[in-house]
Amino acid sequence: MTDIADSPPSFAANCPVPLTDHPTVQMAHGGGGRMSQRLIADVFASAFDNPWLREMHDGAVLEFGGERLAFTTDGHVVKPLFFPGGDIGALAVHGTVNDLAVCGALPIALSTSFILEEGYSLEELRRVVASMSKAASSIPVPIVTGDTKVVDRGKGDGVFISTAAVGRVHPKAQISPRHAKPGDVVLLSGEIAAHGIAVLSARENLGLEGVIASDSASILDLIWPLFDRFESNLHVFRDPTRGGVAAVLNEIAMAAQVGIEIDEVAIPVSEPVRGACELLGLDPLYVANEGKCVAIVDATCADAVLEYWRSRPLGKMASRLGVVTESHPGVVTMRSTIGATRVVDLLSGEQLPRIC
Amino acid sequence: MTDIADSPPSFAANCPVPLTDHPTVQMAHGGGGRMSQRLIADVFASAFDNPWLREMHDGAVLEFGGERLAFTTDGHVVKPLFFPGGDIGALAVHGTVNDLAVCGALPIALSTSFILEEGYSLEELRRVVASMSKAASSIPVPIVTGDTKVVDRGKGDGVFISTAAVGRVHPKAQISPRHAKPGDVVLLSGEIAAHGIAVLSARENLGLEGVIASDSASILDLIWPLFDRFESNLHVFRDPTRGGVAAVLNEIAMAAQVGIEIDEVAIPVSEPVRGACELLGLDPLYVANEGKCVAIVDATCADAVLEYWRSRPLGKMASRLGVVTESHPGVVTMRSTIGATRVVDLLSGEQLPRIC
């Protein structure tokens, strides 16, 4: 975060350090920040350009058989493969199901592509697969098709899992990052940053395992039931994974060309996570979550959505985070606990590599 | 291949060497032979069990909006990334489109999940992406959603690509590996083994680059137009990738519990590929293809399908390979050029690692 006075909305373009003028892939290209965005824009989106990609959503919505079909994919390279509160298998299911959920869709089938490293323990692979199976059964969604490849020792890292999913979009859902409009309310479904800290702690042996667990979970229950009641008053849903809440708010502000203003005091963070973040010099707003939901809804239904969320096990700590404004389009600002207003910028690189 | 006299249909179960009693992943688990099958059966299919997986097809067919939706995925880890006749980008599109095609489906959208290695050349990544884009445009099918992850240097191998695809199943298609029936005819759309040999040659600098190119291509045109004419007389389609024609024929024989008898003289192999296979000690029947189709069709339409194939650029060398029989269910046999009959067994491991 930088002070708003030194940070005009156009500073990204004026940044003195070239962000993607690297000749090679950097870890930060996968971090969910500005370098990720530029890689996607420069290399992928320009080559594959089509209306679905331009939508910049977590999945694509296609017309099929007179209904709307949502389609999404996610690669999973989390390290370590097992961490408090989850593992790569459960994550591969939840991540992809959540991408469908934020498109307003109910998953109907998953696919899975395993890339295994020669020498990886088959016993551990069975544990990963059992966890995937359990996570999928609890949605419930069947894993209907898959593929397995093996790469030489030293050319992979145990197991990578790319899942894809198809789902049925709720007939009343009218969801798009571009639907955020001035006057809308920004909601957050619970305490943030647990996933990133749990993975980091497991990787670096920080000793937080007993205290902080990943929030890895399906958020379908926080989204799907809302459409019948609130229909097109629900404007945007996003799950704040890589890059955290800061990244998704920035993406929405840019896509809809609106401003977003949030209150620091309204950001739910558990005490252990807050303490760990302070110790590690991390801002929880940028740390990944795997079972949280950000919603941008019409002001008329904000209280009711919040009430519904708080009635659900995953939404007990849900919070009204802020509002959408007409001013400073494309920029997210935060009123700090001491009353100052600052820009919540996208990070250039990343805080934590390989957290999903 | 082993002599039929020493190889009763049950030899797989009686094999004296335990095939999957390895505690870790072996390269052969990815080779498309018996070890791949056992890994899939023991680790994945048992954990994810559902009617779609039990179908043992290259993709799943789901009901959606009153139509049939085909859904498939494939990981791509080919090494080297560029080879005569193709590259990992084109392969990632063709492989997935072909998996849909053999389900009787026309692709409507692709997803792509990139796993990039830190330090991988962005210039080369652009070439891969441009090739994907070109291959997808020529189908045509849009790449509507994607994901990018980055792993540390030495934990990947440049780029891995997992693609998934959804497609519309032809209303008249009734395709399943289990639909092969005695009396059916086995057809093959062209000269085999070029892909595997081209990749091997590029990897090992065998100097065949000017002579042998991969057959990487979409086979949609060889399949989709047939349904209007031949409807449910088209019983099975498969693309013989890893494990080659031998693997798909064995899979069909096992799935339908029928015998398959083929003629060695009917197997189309180009002279350069035949020469390279002899030199390298490889059997072309086990070498991967990426633009070929095996069909099992009712005898009444075999000539017409063959005639149609031969009228298409990709099918000029199409051949009537053999027949489906009631005898020796689950076993594929071949009459050799000298008139002897031998079992065409699944390989235990693999001939060529990382060819797709």
XYZ file of C-alpha atoms in Angstrom:
712
model
C 0.000 0.000 0.000
C 1.229 3.462 -0.834
C -0.090 6.825 0.228
C -2.835 8.019 -2.098
C -1.178 11.415 -2.485
C 1.886 9.896 -4.197
C -0.128 7.372 -6.165
C -2.259 8.675 -8.994
C -4.398 6.045 -10.679
C -1.989 5.892 -13.596
C 1.111 5.086 -11.586
C 1.149 1.495 -12.818
C 1.881 2.657 -16.330
C 4.466 5.109 -15.043
C 6.239 2.642 -12.801
C 9.967 3.270 -13.310
C 10.815 -0.430 -12.988
C 9.824 -2.446 -16.067
C 7.608 -5.204 -14.740
C 7.585 -7.776 -17.497
C 10.764 -6.944 -19.320
C 12.257 -10.131 -18.001
C 13.316 -12.508 -20.740
C 12.293 -15.465 -18.582
C 9.505 -16.604 -16.276
C 9.879 -15.283 -12.725
C 8.275 -16.742 -9.604
C 6.365 -13.461 -9.348
C 4.614 -14.207 -12.663
C 2.610 -16.759 -10.698
C 1.902 -14.614 -7.662
C -1.463 -13.114 -8.585
C -0.145 -9.551 -8.581
C 0.666 -7.130 -11.348
C 3.321 -9.337 -12.941
C 0.783 -12.175 -13.184
C -1.737 -9.823 -14.744
C 0.744 -8.570 -17.293
C 1.884 -12.066 -18.214
C -1.724 -13.061 -18.768
C -2.527 -9.916 -20.734
C 0.655 -9.870 -22.833
C 1.179 -13.553 -23.527
C -2.132 -15.379 -23.182
C -5.091 -13.025 -23.534
C -3.691 -11.315 -26.612
C -3.026 -14.628 -28.384
C -6.285 -16.350 -27.433
C -8.454 -13.230 -27.543
C -12.225 -13.879 -27.451
C -15.281 -12.503 -25.634
C -15.031 -15.041 -22.792
C -11.445 -14.166 -21.927
C -12.206 -10.462 -22.196
C -14.797 -10.951 -19.467
C -11.834 -11.529 -17.059
C -13.886 -13.806 -14.833
C -12.770 -16.913 -12.942
C -14.477 -19.064 -15.555
C -16.308 -18.825 -18.864
C -20.057 -18.982 -19.350
C -21.205 -20.708 -22.548
C -24.656 -21.261 -24.009
C -25.452 -24.975 -24.275
C -28.775 -26.687 -24.857
C -30.661 -23.509 -23.998
C -28.956 -23.238 -20.605
C -25.807 -21.510 -19.404
C -22.791 -23.740 -18.856
C -19.876 -22.487 -16.733
C -16.423 -23.876 -17.490
C -13.248 -23.250 -15.519
C -9.781 -24.657 -14.832
C -7.069 -24.322 -12.183
C -3.579 -25.697 -11.793
C -2.362 -26.674 -8.328
C 1.317 -26.682 -7.376
C 1.092 -25.958 -3.640
C 4.182 -26.781 -1.588
C 4.154 -28.662 0.735
C 1.479 -31.013 -0.584
C 0.006 -31.445 2.911
C -0.531 -28.564 5.328
C -2.736 -27.840 8.341
C -6.343 -27.703 7.197
C -5.821 -29.257 3.788
C -3.690 -30.697 1.030
C -3.263 -30.382 -2.730
C -6.075 -32.861 -3.364
C -8.782 -31.029 -1.428
C -7.454 -27.715 -2.748
C -7.713 -28.931 -6.355
C -11.402 -29.670 -5.783
C -12.282 -26.601 -3.707
C -10.356 -24.177 -5.932
C -12.147 -25.265 -9.057
C -15.570 -25.628 -7.457
C -15.169 -22.123 -5.999
C -14.292 -20.714 -9.411
C -17.587 -22.118 -10.678
C -19.466 -20.886 -7.613
C -18.354 -17.282 -8.200
C -19.642 -17.577 -11.779
C -23.055 -18.343 -10.258
C -22.818 -22.029 -11.137
C -23.494 -25.347 -9.429
C -20.780 -27.866 -10.392
C -21.910 -30.904 -12.340
C -18.577 -32.582 -13.120
C -14.838 -32.275 -12.539
C -11.899 -33.446 -14.607
C -8.403 -33.952 -13.257
C -4.992 -34.023 -14.907
C -2.142 -35.392 -12.774
C 1.489 -34.669 -13.563
C 3.508 -37.071 -11.424
C 7.248 -37.004 -10.808
C 9.150 -40.248 -11.179
C 9.961 -41.510 -7.689
C 6.939 -39.897 -5.994
C 5.473 -42.050 -3.233
C 2.439 -44.015 -4.413
C 1.290 -44.189 -0.816
C 1.252 -40.394 -0.627
C -0.464 -40.185 -4.015
C -3.210 -42.427 -2.634
C -3.659 -40.003 0.265
C -3.931 -37.057 -2.153
C -6.448 -38.938 -4.282
C -8.479 -39.985 -1.216
C -8.611 -36.356 -0.132
C -9.778 -35.251 -3.600
C -12.405 -37.944 -3.566
C -13.645 -36.901 -0.116
C -13.766 -33.225 -1.060
C -15.619 -33.986 -4.298
C -18.115 -36.273 -2.550
C -18.936 -33.607 0.002
C -19.886 -31.029 -2.669
C -21.146 -33.421 -4.170
C -19.636 -33.490 -7.672
C -18.316 -36.497 -9.598
C -14.767 -36.590 -11.037
C -15.768 -37.936 -14.439
C -12.593 -37.925 -16.524
C -8.863 -37.627 -16.040
C -5.370 -38.013 -17.359
C -2.021 -38.987 -15.844
C 1.433 -38.112 -17.070
C 4.802 -38.953 -15.531
C 7.896 -36.746 -15.828
C 11.492 -37.653 -15.010
C 12.861 -37.228 -11.505
C 13.911 -33.612 -11.025
C 11.490 -32.338 -13.692
C 8.440 -32.105 -11.453
C 7.727 -31.866 -7.727
C 5.826 -34.907 -6.524
C 2.428 -34.153 -7.984
C 0.801 -31.250 -9.811
C -2.963 -31.345 -10.319
C -4.891 -29.376 -12.922
C -8.613 -29.637 -12.430
C -11.326 -28.348 -14.731
C -15.029 -28.191 -13.998
C -18.346 -27.642 -15.693
C -21.421 -26.322 -13.953
C -24.946 -25.105 -14.478
C -25.337 -21.334 -14.079
C -28.304 -20.387 -11.934
C -31.049 -19.105 -14.252
C -31.367 -15.939 -12.165
C -27.630 -15.233 -11.828
C -26.332 -12.103 -13.568
C -22.744 -12.157 -12.372
C -19.807 -10.325 -13.928
C -16.807 -8.402 -12.602
C -18.092 -5.549 -14.774
C -21.422 -5.385 -12.932
C -20.040 -3.584 -9.862
C -21.659 -0.139 -9.754
C -21.361 2.948 -7.571
C -23.462 2.561 -4.443
C -22.943 -1.208 -4.237
C -21.765 -2.729 -0.977
C -18.629 -4.873 -0.653
C -18.998 -7.918 1.593
C -16.437 -10.429 2.795
C -17.492 -13.845 4.104
C -14.992 -14.362 6.912
C -11.557 -14.062 8.451
C -8.849 -13.785 5.852
C -5.272 -14.915 5.222
C -5.363 -18.275 7.044
C -4.570 -20.364 3.968
C -1.414 -18.531 2.946
C -0.070 -18.436 6.488
C -0.856 -22.122 7.109
C 0.992 -23.177 3.951
C 3.930 -20.895 4.669
C 4.135 -22.174 8.224
C 4.136 -25.807 7.070
C 6.765 -25.103 4.418
C 9.097 -23.126 6.641
C 8.435 -25.018 9.889
C 7.303 -21.875 11.649
C 5.557 -23.866 14.361
C 2.102 -22.349 13.787
C 0.556 -25.676 12.804
C -1.446 -26.066 15.974
C -2.806 -22.543 15.759
C -3.463 -21.661 12.129
C -5.126 -23.969 9.615
C -5.992 -23.345 5.983
C -9.591 -22.329 5.286
C -9.696 -24.677 2.242
C -13.428 -25.271 1.662
C -16.185 -25.036 -0.897
C -17.975 -21.666 -0.805
C -20.860 -22.916 -2.915
C -23.222 -22.796 0.043
C -22.458 -19.071 0.501
C -23.421 -18.215 -3.086
C -25.792 -20.614 -4.850
C -28.777 -20.267 -2.440
C -28.684 -16.457 -2.767
C -29.769 -16.318 -6.413
C -33.349 -17.386 -5.783
C -33.802 -14.543 -3.316
C -31.666 -11.715 -4.659
C -31.349 -12.490 -8.363
C -29.682 -9.715 -10.340
C -29.059 -7.641 -7.202
C -26.035 -9.884 -6.746
C -23.452 -8.204 -8.999
C -20.062 -9.825 -8.457
C -18.659 -12.778 -6.531
C -14.964 -13.611 -6.312
C -12.884 -15.968 -4.192
C -9.795 -14.124 -2.983
C -7.050 -16.705 -3.589
C -3.598 -15.662 -4.900
C -3.017 -11.985 -4.252
C -5.703 -12.045 -1.552
C -8.629 -9.695 -1.090
C -6.511 -6.807 -2.386
C -6.056 -8.479 -5.777
C -9.720 -9.323 -6.363
C -10.896 -5.856 -5.328
C -8.391 -4.306 -7.727
C -9.491 -6.616 -10.525
C -13.137 -5.719 -9.972
C -12.374 -1.980 -9.763
C -10.483 -2.169 -13.039
C -12.988 -4.390 -14.847
C -15.980 -2.236 -13.879
C -14.060 1.051 -13.907
C -15.353 1.962 -10.464
C -13.648 2.953 -7.245
C -13.771 0.710 -4.209
C -13.399 2.076 -0.680
C -12.910 -0.286 2.233
C -12.463 0.155 5.973
C -9.455 -1.443 7.628
C -11.434 -1.978 10.834
C -13.970 -4.053 8.937
C -11.425 -6.605 7.711
C -11.895 -9.794 9.700
C -8.561 -11.375 10.655
C -8.165 -13.919 13.451
C -5.760 -13.024 16.225
C -3.263 -15.830 15.477
C -3.196 -14.898 11.768
C -2.830 -11.213 12.568
C 0.055 -12.000 14.913
C 1.759 -14.247 12.363
C 1.363 -11.615 9.638
C 2.912 -8.949 11.864
C 5.777 -11.256 12.747
C 6.404 -12.134 9.104
C 5.872 -8.638 7.728
C 2.908 -9.721 5.597
C -0.257 -7.742 4.950
C -3.247 -10.098 5.409
C -5.105 -8.258 2.644
C -2.631 -9.752 0.154
C -2.482 -13.263 1.579
C -4.345 -16.111 -0.173
C -7.608 -17.624 1.027
C -9.199 -20.848 -0.203
C -12.632 -20.747 1.383
C -13.673 -17.112 1.384
C -15.969 -15.052 -0.770
C -15.994 -11.379 -1.715
C -19.380 -10.131 -2.900
C -20.410 -6.868 -4.508
C -24.159 -6.513 -4.119
C -26.839 -3.890 -4.519
C -27.134 -1.836 -1.330
C -30.762 -2.911 -0.979
C -29.834 -6.521 -0.265
C -26.481 -6.121 1.508
C -27.879 -6.623 5.019
C -29.859 -9.677 4.011
C -26.858 -11.304 2.296
C -24.724 -10.575 5.344
C -27.386 -12.050 7.605
C -27.585 -15.195 5.475
C -23.800 -15.570 5.469
C -23.591 -15.168 9.239
C -26.144 -17.964 9.605
C -23.860 -20.385 7.755
C -20.882 -22.238 9.303
C -18.424 -20.661 6.810
C -19.811 -17.150 7.145
C -20.003 -16.531 10.895
C -17.371 -13.783 10.733
C -18.740 -12.159 7.576
C -18.267 -8.431 7.347
C -19.398 -5.333 5.452
C -16.063 -4.305 4.024
C -16.876 -1.115 2.145
C -18.588 0.480 -0.823
C -18.266 0.970 -4.554
C -17.831 4.595 -5.641
C -17.868 6.685 -8.745
C -14.673 8.477 -7.772
C -11.145 7.179 -8.561
C -12.277 4.498 -11.082
C -9.993 1.473 -11.184
C -8.517 2.216 -7.765
C -9.118 0.590 -4.375
C -8.622 2.726 -1.290
C -8.714 1.874 2.390
C -9.475 4.013 5.404
C -6.951 2.860 7.975
C -7.639 2.363 11.672
C -6.105 5.800 12.305
C -8.394 7.452 9.752
C -5.949 8.017 6.881
C -6.951 6.939 3.383
C -4.450 4.946 1.317
C -4.386 3.183 -2.023
C -4.623 -0.608 -1.820
C -2.441 -1.332 -4.793
C -1.780 -4.616 -6.553
C 1.595 -5.971 -5.545
C 4.082 -6.105 -8.364
C 5.278 -9.576 -7.537
C 4.129 -11.817 -4.787
C 4.439 -12.302 -1.086
C 4.236 -16.074 -1.012
C 5.105 -18.447 -3.852
C 3.291 -21.722 -4.525
C 0.458 -21.365 -2.051
C -2.117 -23.003 -4.334
C 4.016 -59.457 -28.689
C 4.269 -63.033 -27.458
C 3.247 -66.251 -29.154
C -0.418 -67.012 -28.570
C 0.381 -70.588 -27.452
C 2.290 -69.352 -24.361
C -0.140 -66.558 -23.601
C -3.579 -67.491 -22.328
C -5.955 -64.552 -21.946
C -5.326 -64.514 -18.208
C -1.539 -64.135 -18.371
C -1.722 -60.556 -17.164
C -2.997 -61.683 -13.785
C -0.472 -64.499 -13.664
C 2.519 -62.394 -14.611
C 5.379 -63.485 -12.305
C 6.734 -59.942 -12.023
C 4.591 -57.695 -9.806
C 3.725 -54.761 -12.024
C 2.611 -52.113 -9.582
C 4.277 -53.245 -6.407
C 6.613 -50.309 -6.692
C 6.396 -47.983 -3.718
C 6.948 -45.013 -6.015
C 5.877 -43.613 -9.374
C 7.852 -45.097 -12.286
C 8.227 -43.562 -15.743
C 6.346 -46.605 -17.037
C 3.257 -45.543 -15.054
C 2.857 -42.843 -17.687
C 3.534 -44.991 -20.734
C 0.033 -46.055 -21.689
C 0.743 -49.750 -21.129
C -0.245 -52.169 -18.418
C 1.444 -50.221 -15.630
C -0.513 -47.100 -16.611
C -3.728 -49.102 -16.629
C -3.047 -50.548 -13.202
C -2.138 -47.175 -11.724
C -5.382 -45.742 -13.058
C -7.426 -48.708 -11.879
C -5.780 -49.076 -8.452
C -5.267 -45.455 -7.465
C -7.701 -43.253 -9.383
C -10.670 -45.234 -10.669
C -11.242 -46.997 -7.351
C -11.178 -43.730 -5.374
C -13.280 -41.659 -7.811
C -15.564 -44.509 -8.893
C -18.658 -43.417 -10.872
C -20.511 -44.486 -14.030
C -18.545 -42.079 -16.257
C -15.148 -43.412 -15.218
C -16.369 -46.975 -15.494
C -17.144 -46.278 -19.158
C -13.326 -46.131 -19.683
C -13.669 -43.702 -22.580
C -11.390 -40.805 -23.544
C -13.907 -38.379 -22.079
C -17.184 -38.297 -20.175
C -20.618 -37.681 -21.656
C -23.023 -35.734 -19.431
C -26.644 -34.740 -19.883
C -27.025 -30.963 -19.935
C -29.947 -28.850 -21.080
C -31.504 -31.814 -22.857
C -28.347 -32.385 -24.921
C -25.260 -34.508 -24.437
C -22.145 -32.677 -23.314
C -18.720 -34.316 -23.713
C -15.982 -33.311 -21.255
C -12.348 -34.376 -21.355
C -8.875 -33.411 -20.140
C -5.270 -34.147 -21.056
C -1.924 -33.192 -19.558
C 0.976 -32.484 -21.898
C 4.607 -32.938 -20.861
C 6.227 -33.740 -24.222
C 10.003 -33.361 -24.406
C 11.389 -31.575 -26.354
C 8.710 -28.875 -26.510
C 9.269 -28.389 -30.261
C 9.689 -31.266 -32.705
C 9.258 -31.809 -36.454
C 5.567 -31.463 -37.282
C 4.470 -29.913 -34.024
C 5.073 -28.636 -30.530
C 3.512 -28.876 -27.079
C 1.056 -26.062 -27.873
C -0.478 -27.634 -30.978
C -0.397 -31.029 -29.270
C -2.310 -29.681 -26.264
C -5.091 -28.527 -28.592
C -5.143 -31.537 -30.942
C -4.900 -34.101 -28.139
C -7.893 -32.709 -26.309
C -9.968 -32.003 -29.408
C -9.296 -35.569 -30.582
C -10.442 -36.972 -27.247
C -13.729 -35.145 -27.779
C -13.924 -36.237 -31.407
C -13.687 -39.927 -30.464
C -16.579 -39.376 -28.030
C -18.629 -38.254 -31.038
C -18.453 -34.604 -30.037
C -17.768 -31.279 -31.734
C -15.636 -29.078 -29.450
C -17.233 -25.869 -28.243
C -14.588 -24.562 -25.830
C -11.136 -25.318 -24.432
C -9.527 -24.439 -21.116
C -5.807 -24.384 -20.500
C -3.722 -24.668 -17.332
C -0.061 -23.711 -17.683
C 2.573 -24.836 -15.175
C 5.661 -22.764 -15.923
C 9.159 -23.295 -14.579
C 10.982 -20.295 -13.178
C 13.588 -19.250 -15.725
C 11.682 -20.549 -18.769
C 12.074 -18.321 -21.813
C 9.118 -15.970 -22.285
C 9.981 -15.783 -25.968
C 9.605 -19.536 -26.265
C 6.390 -19.430 -24.223
C 5.017 -16.943 -26.748
C 5.803 -19.388 -29.550
C 4.005 -22.188 -27.688
C 1.000 -19.959 -27.079
C 0.942 -18.786 -30.705
C 0.956 -22.401 -31.824
C -1.931 -23.250 -29.460
C -3.840 -20.274 -30.741
C -3.276 -21.262 -34.379
C -4.276 -24.883 -33.737
C -7.420 -23.812 -31.872
C -8.401 -21.303 -34.579
C -8.109 -23.935 -37.279
C -10.579 -26.279 -35.532
C -12.146 -23.716 -34.796
C -12.611 -23.713 -31.019
C -12.096 -20.815 -28.587
C -9.795 -21.099 -25.554
C -12.213 -19.544 -23.086
C -10.581 -19.846 -19.677
C -7.183 -20.594 -18.208
C -4.816 -20.585 -15.297
C -1.085 -20.061 -14.863
C 1.152 -21.300 -12.077
C 4.899 -20.911 -11.663
C 7.133 -23.464 -9.921
C 10.725 -23.019 -8.791
C 13.619 -23.708 -11.122
C 14.323 -27.460 -11.140
C 10.754 -28.339 -10.080
C 9.264 -28.291 -13.577
C 10.530 -28.553 -17.151
C 9.865 -25.335 -19.046
C 6.129 -25.637 -19.529
C 3.486 -28.274 -18.883
C 0.022 -27.710 -20.347
C -3.176 -29.356 -19.147
C -6.080 -28.677 -21.459
C -9.708 -29.564 -20.895
C -12.525 -29.313 -23.411
C -16.268 -29.405 -23.647
C -18.181 -30.409 -26.747
C -21.596 -31.199 -28.114
C -22.160 -34.895 -28.799
C -23.735 -35.560 -32.205
C -27.404 -36.436 -31.634
C -26.985 -39.597 -33.705
C -23.705 -40.746 -32.126
C -23.849 -43.941 -30.045
C -20.160 -44.361 -29.270
C -18.671 -46.483 -26.494
C -15.667 -48.798 -26.191
C -18.208 -51.404 -25.060
C -20.128 -51.218 -28.345
C -17.589 -53.259 -30.342
C -19.329 -56.488 -31.389
C -18.336 -59.652 -33.213
C -18.488 -59.134 -36.970
C -17.502 -55.454 -36.754
C -14.671 -54.172 -38.893
C -11.574 -52.425 -37.510
C -10.393 -49.435 -39.538
C -7.287 -47.279 -39.190
C -7.140 -43.815 -40.743
C -3.512 -43.697 -41.891
C 0.171 -44.432 -41.469
C 1.131 -44.960 -37.849
C 4.004 -44.234 -35.463
C 5.245 -40.964 -36.977
C 4.595 -38.882 -33.835
C 6.561 -41.043 -31.426
C 9.497 -41.403 -33.814
C 9.565 -37.664 -34.614
C 9.649 -36.737 -30.902
C 12.282 -39.368 -30.125
C 14.397 -38.217 -33.042
C 14.240 -34.588 -31.931
C 15.050 -35.522 -28.330
C 17.957 -37.817 -29.129
C 19.241 -35.975 -32.215
C 18.792 -39.010 -34.417
C 18.910 -36.895 -37.557
C 15.505 -37.977 -38.885
C 14.096 -34.461 -38.721
C 14.016 -33.958 -42.471
C 12.340 -37.291 -43.071
C 9.832 -37.967 -40.290
C 7.400 -35.408 -38.879
C 4.755 -35.810 -36.194
C 1.219 -36.382 -37.472
C -0.147 -33.938 -34.811
C -3.553 -32.894 -36.188
C -7.241 -32.719 -35.391
C -9.103 -35.861 -36.501
C -12.496 -34.210 -36.100
C -13.038 -34.132 -39.859
C -12.585 -37.928 -39.990
C -15.323 -38.555 -37.423
C -17.963 -35.858 -37.016
C -19.328 -35.910 -40.616
C -19.865 -39.689 -40.426
C -22.666 -39.583 -37.844
C -25.276 -38.127 -40.163
C -24.724 -40.979 -42.610
C -23.921 -43.987 -40.454
C -25.461 -43.155 -37.084
C -25.352 -46.034 -34.628
C -23.467 -48.254 -37.070
C -20.390 -46.406 -35.848
C -19.531 -48.296 -32.662
C -16.167 -47.102 -31.348
C -13.639 -44.411 -32.193
C -10.275 -44.030 -30.484
C -7.141 -42.007 -31.166
C -4.110 -44.241 -30.718
C -1.777 -41.997 -28.701
C 0.385 -43.392 -25.860
C 0.779 -47.140 -26.271
C -0.145 -46.820 -29.945
C -2.694 -48.818 -31.908
C -1.869 -51.907 -29.813
C -3.012 -50.188 -26.598
C -6.344 -48.898 -27.931
C -7.228 -52.233 -29.527
C -6.483 -53.999 -26.236
C -8.571 -51.476 -24.315
C -11.508 -51.956 -26.672
C -11.183 -55.750 -26.588
C -11.196 -55.686 -22.796
C -14.010 -53.142 -22.445
C -16.338 -54.966 -24.870
C -15.076 -58.459 -23.986
C -14.563 -59.297 -27.633
C -11.595 -60.592 -29.584
C -9.889 -58.430 -32.183
C -7.939 -59.939 -35.069
C -5.780 -57.747 -37.261
C -3.547 -58.353 -40.274
C 0.048 -57.170 -40.116
C 0.063 -56.522 -43.876
C -2.837 -54.099 -43.446
C -0.991 -51.824 -41.011
C -0.001 -48.655 -42.847
C 3.517 -47.515 -41.920
C 5.562 -45.128 -44.053
C 8.924 -46.397 -45.261
C 10.995 -43.883 -43.269
C 9.081 -44.699 -40.071
C 9.362 -48.429 -40.689
C 13.100 -48.051 -41.234
C 13.527 -45.952 -38.095
C 11.512 -48.439 -36.024
C 13.657 -51.324 -37.260
C 16.823 -49.405 -36.499
C 15.597 -48.506 -33.006
C 14.041 -51.865 -32.200
C 10.553 -50.376 -31.809
C 7.302 -51.956 -32.934
C 5.258 -49.275 -34.764
C 2.051 -50.784 -33.386
C 3.087 -49.518 -29.921
C 4.344 -46.089 -30.973
C 2.193 -43.009 -30.314
C 0.188 -41.151 -32.952
C -1.406 -37.718 -32.591
C -3.559 -37.457 -35.713
C -4.859 -40.939 -36.353
C -8.166 -42.647 -35.722
C -9.086 -46.254 -35.050
C -12.733 -47.060 -35.781
C -14.807 -50.123 -35.031
C -17.864 -50.058 -37.282
C -20.653 -52.329 -38.390
C -19.527 -54.423 -41.363
C -22.324 -52.935 -43.470
C -20.738 -49.486 -43.480
C -17.025 -50.325 -43.327
C -16.374 -49.785 -47.035
C -18.224 -46.479 -47.059
C -16.336 -45.165 -44.011
C -13.046 -46.248 -45.576
C -14.005 -44.543 -48.824
C -14.883 -41.332 -46.990
C -11.607 -41.404 -45.039
C -9.572 -41.949 -48.195
C -11.244 -38.885 -49.729
C -9.943 -36.681 -46.893
C -6.403 -35.261 -46.635
C -5.765 -37.037 -43.316
C -7.192 -40.363 -44.430
C -5.530 -41.073 -47.778
C -3.668 -44.090 -46.402
C -6.631 -45.440 -44.410
C -6.791 -49.199 -44.108
C -9.100 -52.068 -43.146
C -7.082 -53.434 -40.268
C -9.102 -56.449 -39.155
C -12.252 -57.746 -37.527
C -13.929 -58.145 -34.165
C -14.535 -61.770 -33.137
C -16.407 -63.747 -30.554
C -13.378 -65.937 -29.829
C -10.610 -65.018 -27.310
C -12.536 -62.149 -25.621
C -10.277 -59.428 -24.273
C -7.377 -60.429 -26.512
C -5.990 -58.853 -29.676
C -4.249 -61.124 -32.163
C -2.367 -60.386 -35.351
C -1.741 -62.502 -38.395
C 1.857 -61.737 -39.300
C 3.191 -61.289 -42.823
C 4.409 -64.897 -42.728
C 0.983 -66.202 -41.731
C 1.570 -66.937 -38.013
C -0.942 -65.633 -35.448
C 0.371 -63.897 -32.355
C -1.071 -62.058 -29.396
C -0.721 -58.283 -29.550
C -0.242 -57.743 -25.866
C -0.195 -54.513 -23.901
C 3.359 -53.584 -23.005
C 4.038 -53.656 -19.307
C 5.927 -50.400 -19.291
C 6.587 -48.110 -22.172
C 8.790 -47.778 -25.191
C 9.074 -44.022 -25.220
C 8.673 -41.675 -22.259
C 7.188 -38.184 -22.511
C 5.971 -38.287 -26.086
C 2.804 -36.298 -25.352
